[in-house]
Amino acid sequence: MVKITFVDAGGQARTVEADEGSTVMEAAIRNDIPGIDAECGGACSCATCHVYVDEAFLDKLPKAEPMEEDMLDFAFDVRTNSRLSCQIKVSQAIEGIVVTTPEAQG
Amino acid sequence: MTDIIKTDAVIVGAGPVGLFAVFELGLLDIKAHLIDILPKAGGQCAELYPEKPIYDIPGFPMVTGQGLVDNLMKQIEPFSPTFHYGEMVEALESIGSSEAPMFRVRTDAGTVFETKTIIIAAGGGSFQPKKPPVPGIEAFENKSVFYAVRKMESFRGKRVLIVGGGDSALDWTLNLHPIAERITLMHRRDDFRAAPHSVNAMRELVAAGKMDLLLGQMTGLKGDDGELSAVTVKGNDGGVFDLACDRVMPFFGLTMKLGPIAEWGLNLNENLVPVDTEKFETNVPGIFAIGDINTYPGKLKLILSGFHEAALAAQKVNRYVYPDKKVVFQYTTSSTSLQKKLGVA
Ligand SMILES: Cc1cc2nc3c(=O)[nH]c(=O)nc-3n(C[C@H](O)[C@H](O)[C@H](O)COP(=O)(O)OP(=O)(O)OC[C@H]3O[C@@H](n4cnc5c(N)ncnc54)[C@H](O)[C@@H]3O)c2cc1C
Ligand code: FES
């Protein structure tokens, strides 16, 4: 199990546990984390799972694939630490990862 | 006003379930009109996961989202349904009785139907353009902020800002360029998903000084009474400034919104339409709901459940459309009358 902390736009934090090999989006949906809609169920075709990854963990993630970069165009207020949570695979390498959810996914 | 289309069944939504409803109705000699806000059939399968495999369609160990839609389109071909794409069903009004229902259905494009029955196969709702979460944007919508172009002329002589990096953004940049006073294309990065030839055409216009390309994001709108005067831009270099403009077109893809269904006088339960499990009829006789949009005890949002619901709803639609016809149960394998309808006998 890997710990993931979700911080909402208002600063409220919640830590949940996720299986290795699943995705950060799936952990959010399973735990009813507000601010993540994941309309396409992880098919990388909706951008409603947009999160901001805590800077300390950015380097621990593999770079976004071109498909993820393209889909980020459909998210709002995209920053340098923006990622699509359905494309972040859960592994020991990201134990304790902190992600912030945007106010709205649009 | 355009002529009213008279029909036996109007299907709201051309997702997999609405498509299969055409088949089940067709076997019963009921012709259908399908309406979808998307420019194509297939709903979620075609819009959200065309390339992804589905493993739980009975009889298909694996089929992609688009593959399933293509097969459904082929399967319903013999019944030649009429498709009305790019139109959203907006209003629905009952003009009959509960024994002999009749409804008037209107789309946002002004098409009007008079139909004996309505099958709502609206899935997760209609696919609508995503609206940027910019404060106060609602006041500008359809006055100076547009998510689609209905009339090109209304952009003549205007300073237009187009936001996005996909095909819609690039196509409208190129189409409106000859008409608008000045076009600015704004995108969050200097990479565009759009077709390379349109990206090249855009870059040529920029190089020739005929339009502007801006890297940044929209953070605010300025103006009065819905008339825009400027857009606040946060540039990728960190600078924040106002860009004077009259029209904005944001292109951020689509999202599913329940939409006008909430105003049709149907019972709703958390944005879903409750139905019985015998006929999949709503609280309004003559209006059915099948597929992802409905709810009942034990509901599973699966394509296969939607197919089953379509078959049973069609039986009741049949009773409304042909009240005097004797119902005979038949197999497509062995009934020559069904095979004639399918064009195989
Ligand atoms: C990534 C992903 C994977 C999936 N995998 C599977 C799977 O493996 N197996 C499975 O069984 N299911 C799967 N599903 C679910 C399946 O796609 C849905 O159950 C199915 O699409 C529902 O079909 P539908 O026809 O009811 O609605 P939809 O496919 O949602 O289509 C509804 C259509 O109605 C239109 N519409 C709505 N309101 C209006 C209106 N007012 N006017 C005009 N048009 C309107 C919409 O634009 C849309 O095109 C998956 C879903 C996703 C997102
Ligand atoms: S869930 Fe749709 S892109 Fe991540």
Coordinates of N, CA, C and O and ligand atoms in Angstrom, one line a residue, chain A residues 39-43 45, chain B residues 12-19 35-38 40 42-45 48-49 52-57 87-90 121-127 256-261 264 290-293 301-304 306, ligand 1:
Chain A
E39 N -14.3 11.8 -15.8 CA -15.4 11.4 -16.6 C -15.1 10.3 -17.6 O -16.0 9.5 -17.9
C40 N -13.9 10.2 -18.1 CA -13.6 9.2 -19.1 C -13.0 7.9 -18.4 O -12.6 7.0 -19.1
G41 N -13.0 7.9 -17.1 CA -12.6 6.7 -16.4 C -11.1 6.3 -16.6 O -10.8 5.1 -16.5
G42 N -10.3 7.2 -16.9 CA -8.9 7.0 -17.0 C -8.4 6.7 -18.4 O -7.3 6.2 -18.6
A43 N -9.2 7.0 -19.4 CA -8.8 6.8 -20.8 C -8.0 7.9 -21.4 O -7.6 7.9 -22.5
S45 N -8.8 10.9 -21.9 CA -9.5 11.7 -22.9 C -10.5 12.7 -22.4 O -11.5 13.0 -23.0
Chain B
V12 N -33.7 10.3 -27.8 CA -32.8 11.4 -27.4 C -31.5 10.8 -27.0 O -31.4 10.1 -26.0
G13 N -30.5 11.0 -27.9 CA -29.2 10.4 -27.6 C -28.9 9.3 -28.6 O -29.6 8.3 -28.7
A14 N -27.8 9.4 -29.3 CA -27.4 8.4 -30.2 C -26.1 7.6 -29.7 O -25.2 7.3 -30.5
G15 N -26.1 7.3 -28.4 CA -25.1 6.5 -27.8 C -25.4 5.0 -28.2 O -26.4 4.8 -28.9
P16 N -24.6 4.1 -27.7 CA -24.9 2.7 -28.1 C -26.3 2.2 -27.8 O -26.9 1.4 -28.5
V17 N -26.8 2.7 -26.7 CA -28.2 2.2 -26.2 C -29.3 2.8 -27.1 O -30.2 2.1 -27.6
G18 N -29.2 4.1 -27.4 CA -30.1 4.7 -28.4 C -30.0 4.0 -29.7 O -31.1 3.8 -30.4
L19 N -28.8 3.7 -30.2 CA -28.7 3.0 -31.5 C -29.4 1.7 -31.5 O -30.1 1.3 -32.4
I35 N -31.7 12.0 -32.1 CA -31.1 13.4 -32.0 C -29.9 13.3 -31.1 O -30.0 12.7 -30.0
D36 N -28.8 13.9 -31.5 CA -27.7 13.9 -30.6 C -26.9 15.3 -30.8 O -26.8 15.8 -31.9
I37 N -26.5 15.8 -29.7 CA -25.8 17.1 -29.8 C -24.4 16.9 -30.4 O -23.8 17.9 -31.0
L38 N -23.8 15.7 -30.4 CA -22.6 15.4 -31.0 C -22.7 15.4 -32.5 O -23.8 15.1 -33.0
K40 N -21.7 13.1 -34.3 CA -21.6 11.7 -34.8 C -22.3 10.8 -33.8 O -22.6 11.2 -32.7
G42 N -22.6 7.3 -31.3 CA -21.7 6.5 -30.5 C -21.6 7.0 -29.0 O -21.0 6.2 -28.2
G43 N -22.0 8.2 -28.7 CA -22.0 8.6 -27.3 C -20.6 8.5 -26.7 O -19.6 8.7 -27.3
Q44 N -20.6 7.9 -25.4 CA -19.3 7.8 -24.7 C -18.3 6.9 -25.4 O -17.1 7.2 -25.4
C45 N -18.8 5.9 -26.0 CA -17.9 4.9 -26.7 C -17.1 5.6 -27.8 O -15.9 5.4 -28.0
L48 N -15.3 9.2 -25.8 CA -14.4 9.1 -24.7 C -13.4 8.0 -24.9 O -12.3 8.0 -24.4
Y49 N -13.8 6.9 -25.5 CA -12.8 5.8 -25.6 C -12.9 5.0 -26.9 O -13.0 3.8 -26.9
K52 N -10.3 2.2 -27.1 CA -10.1 1.3 -26.0 C -10.9 0.0 -26.2 O -12.0 0.1 -26.7
P53 N -10.4 -1.1 -25.7 CA -11.2 -2.3 -25.8 C -12.3 -2.5 -24.8 O -12.1 -2.1 -23.7
I54 N -13.4 -3.1 -25.2 CA -14.5 -3.5 -24.3 C -14.5 -5.0 -24.3 O -14.4 -5.6 -25.4
Y55 N -14.6 -5.6 -23.1 CA -14.5 -7.0 -23.0 C -15.8 -7.7 -22.6 O -15.9 -8.9 -22.5
D56 N -16.8 -6.9 -22.3 CA -18.0 -7.5 -21.8 C -19.3 -7.3 -22.6 O -20.4 -7.2 -22.1
I57 N -19.1 -7.2 -23.9 CA -20.3 -7.2 -24.8 C -20.5 -8.7 -25.2 O -19.6 -9.4 -25.7
E87 N -27.6 18.7 -32.7 CA -28.8 19.4 -32.1 C -29.1 18.9 -30.7 O -29.0 17.7 -30.5
M88 N -29.4 19.8 -29.8 CA -29.7 19.4 -28.4 C -31.2 19.4 -28.2 O -31.8 20.4 -28.6
V89 N -31.8 18.4 -27.7 CA -33.2 18.4 -27.4 C -33.4 19.3 -26.2 O -32.8 19.1 -25.2
E90 N -34.2 20.4 -26.4 CA -34.3 21.4 -25.4 C -35.6 21.3 -24.7 O -35.6 21.3 -23.5
A121 N -32.3 8.2 -24.2 CA -31.1 7.4 -24.1 C -29.9 8.4 -23.9 O -29.0 8.3 -24.7
A122 N -30.1 9.3 -23.0 CA -29.2 10.4 -22.9 C -27.9 10.2 -22.1 O -27.1 11.0 -21.9
G123 N -27.7 8.9 -21.7 CA -26.4 8.5 -21.0 C -26.1 9.4 -19.9 O -26.9 9.7 -19.0
G124 N -24.8 9.9 -19.9 CA -24.4 10.7 -18.8 C -24.8 12.2 -19.0 O -24.3 13.1 -18.3
G125 N -25.6 12.4 -20.0 CA -26.1 13.8 -20.3 C -25.5 14.2 -21.6 O -24.7 13.4 -22.3
S126 N -25.8 15.4 -22.0 CA -25.3 15.8 -23.4 C -23.9 16.3 -23.2 O -23.5 16.9 -22.3
F127 N -23.1 16.0 -24.3 CA -21.7 16.4 -24.3 C -21.8 17.9 -24.6 O -22.3 18.3 -25.7
M256 N -19.8 16.1 -19.9 CA -21.2 15.6 -19.9 C -22.0 16.4 -18.9 O -21.7 16.4 -17.7
K257 N -23.1 17.0 -19.3 CA -24.0 17.8 -18.4 C -25.4 17.3 -18.6 O -25.8 17.1 -19.8
L258 N -26.1 17.1 -17.6 CA -27.5 16.6 -17.7 C -28.3 17.5 -18.7 O -29.0 17.0 -19.5
G259 N -28.1 18.8 -18.6 CA -28.8 19.7 -19.5 C -30.2 19.8 -19.3 O -30.7 19.6 -18.2
P260 N -31.0 20.1 -20.4 CA -32.4 20.4 -20.2 C -33.3 19.3 -19.7 O -34.5 19.6 -19.4
I261 N -32.8 18.1 -19.6 CA -33.7 17.0 -19.2 C -34.3 17.3 -17.9 O -35.5 16.8 -17.6
W264 N -38.0 18.7 -17.9 CA -39.1 18.0 -18.7 C -40.2 17.4 -17.9 O -41.0 16.6 -18.4
I290 N -33.7 4.7 -21.0 CA -32.9 3.5 -21.1 C -31.4 3.9 -21.1 O -31.0 5.0 -21.4
G291 N -30.6 2.9 -20.7 CA -29.1 3.2 -20.7 C -28.7 3.9 -19.4 O -29.4 4.0 -18.4
D292 N -27.5 4.6 -19.5 CA -26.9 5.2 -18.3 C -27.8 6.2 -17.7 O -27.5 6.6 -16.5
I293 N -28.7 6.8 -18.3 CA -29.5 7.9 -17.8 C -30.6 7.4 -16.8 O -31.1 8.2 -16.0
K301 N -24.6 0.4 -14.8 CA -24.3 1.2 -16.0 C -23.5 0.4 -16.9 O -22.3 0.7 -17.1
L302 N -24.1 -0.6 -17.6 CA -23.3 -1.3 -18.6 C -24.1 -1.3 -19.9 O -25.3 -1.2 -19.9
I303 N -23.3 -1.4 -21.0 CA -23.9 -1.3 -22.3 C -24.9 -2.5 -22.4 O -26.0 -2.3 -23.0
L304 N -24.6 -3.7 -21.9 CA -25.4 -4.8 -22.1 C -26.8 -4.6 -21.4 O -27.8 -5.0 -21.8
G306 N -28.2 -1.7 -21.0 CA -29.0 -0.8 -21.8 C -29.6 -1.5 -23.0 O -30.7 -1.2 -23.4
Ligands
LIG1 C1 -13.7 4.9 -20.2 C2 -15.0 4.1 -20.2 C3 -15.0 2.8 -20.4 C4 -16.1 2.0 -20.3 N1 -16.1 0.7 -20.5 C5 -17.2 0.0 -20.5 C6 -17.2 -1.5 -20.7 O1 -16.1 -2.1 -20.8 N2 -18.4 -2.1 -20.7 C7 -19.6 -1.5 -20.6 O2 -20.7 -2.2 -20.6 N3 -19.7 -0.1 -20.4 C8 -18.5 0.6 -20.4 N4 -18.6 1.9 -20.2 C9 -19.9 2.6 -20.0 C10 -20.6 2.7 -21.3 O3 -19.8 3.5 -22.2 C11 -21.9 3.4 -21.1 O4 -22.7 2.5 -20.2 C12 -22.7 3.6 -22.4 O5 -22.0 4.5 -23.2 C13 -24.1 4.2 -22.1 O6 -24.7 4.3 -23.3 P1 -25.9 5.3 -23.5 O7 -26.3 5.2 -24.9 O8 -26.9 5.1 -22.4 O9 -25.3 6.8 -23.2 P2 -24.1 7.6 -23.8 O10 -23.0 6.7 -24.4 O11 -23.7 8.5 -22.7 O12 -24.7 8.5 -25.0 C14 -25.7 9.4 -24.7 C15 -25.8 10.4 -25.8 O13 -26.9 11.3 -25.6 C16 -26.6 12.6 -26.0 N5 -27.5 13.5 -25.3 C17 -27.8 13.6 -24.0 N6 -28.7 14.5 -23.7 C18 -29.0 15.0 -24.9 C19 -29.9 16.1 -25.3 N7 -30.7 16.7 -24.4 N8 -30.0 16.4 -26.7 C20 -29.2 15.7 -27.6 N9 -28.4 14.7 -27.2 C21 -28.3 14.4 -25.9 C22 -25.1 12.7 -25.6 O14 -24.5 13.8 -26.3 C23 -24.6 11.3 -25.9 O15 -24.0 11.3 -27.2 C24 -17.4 2.7 -20.2 C25 -17.4 4.1 -20.0 C26 -16.2 4.8 -20.1 C27 -16.3 6.3 -19.9

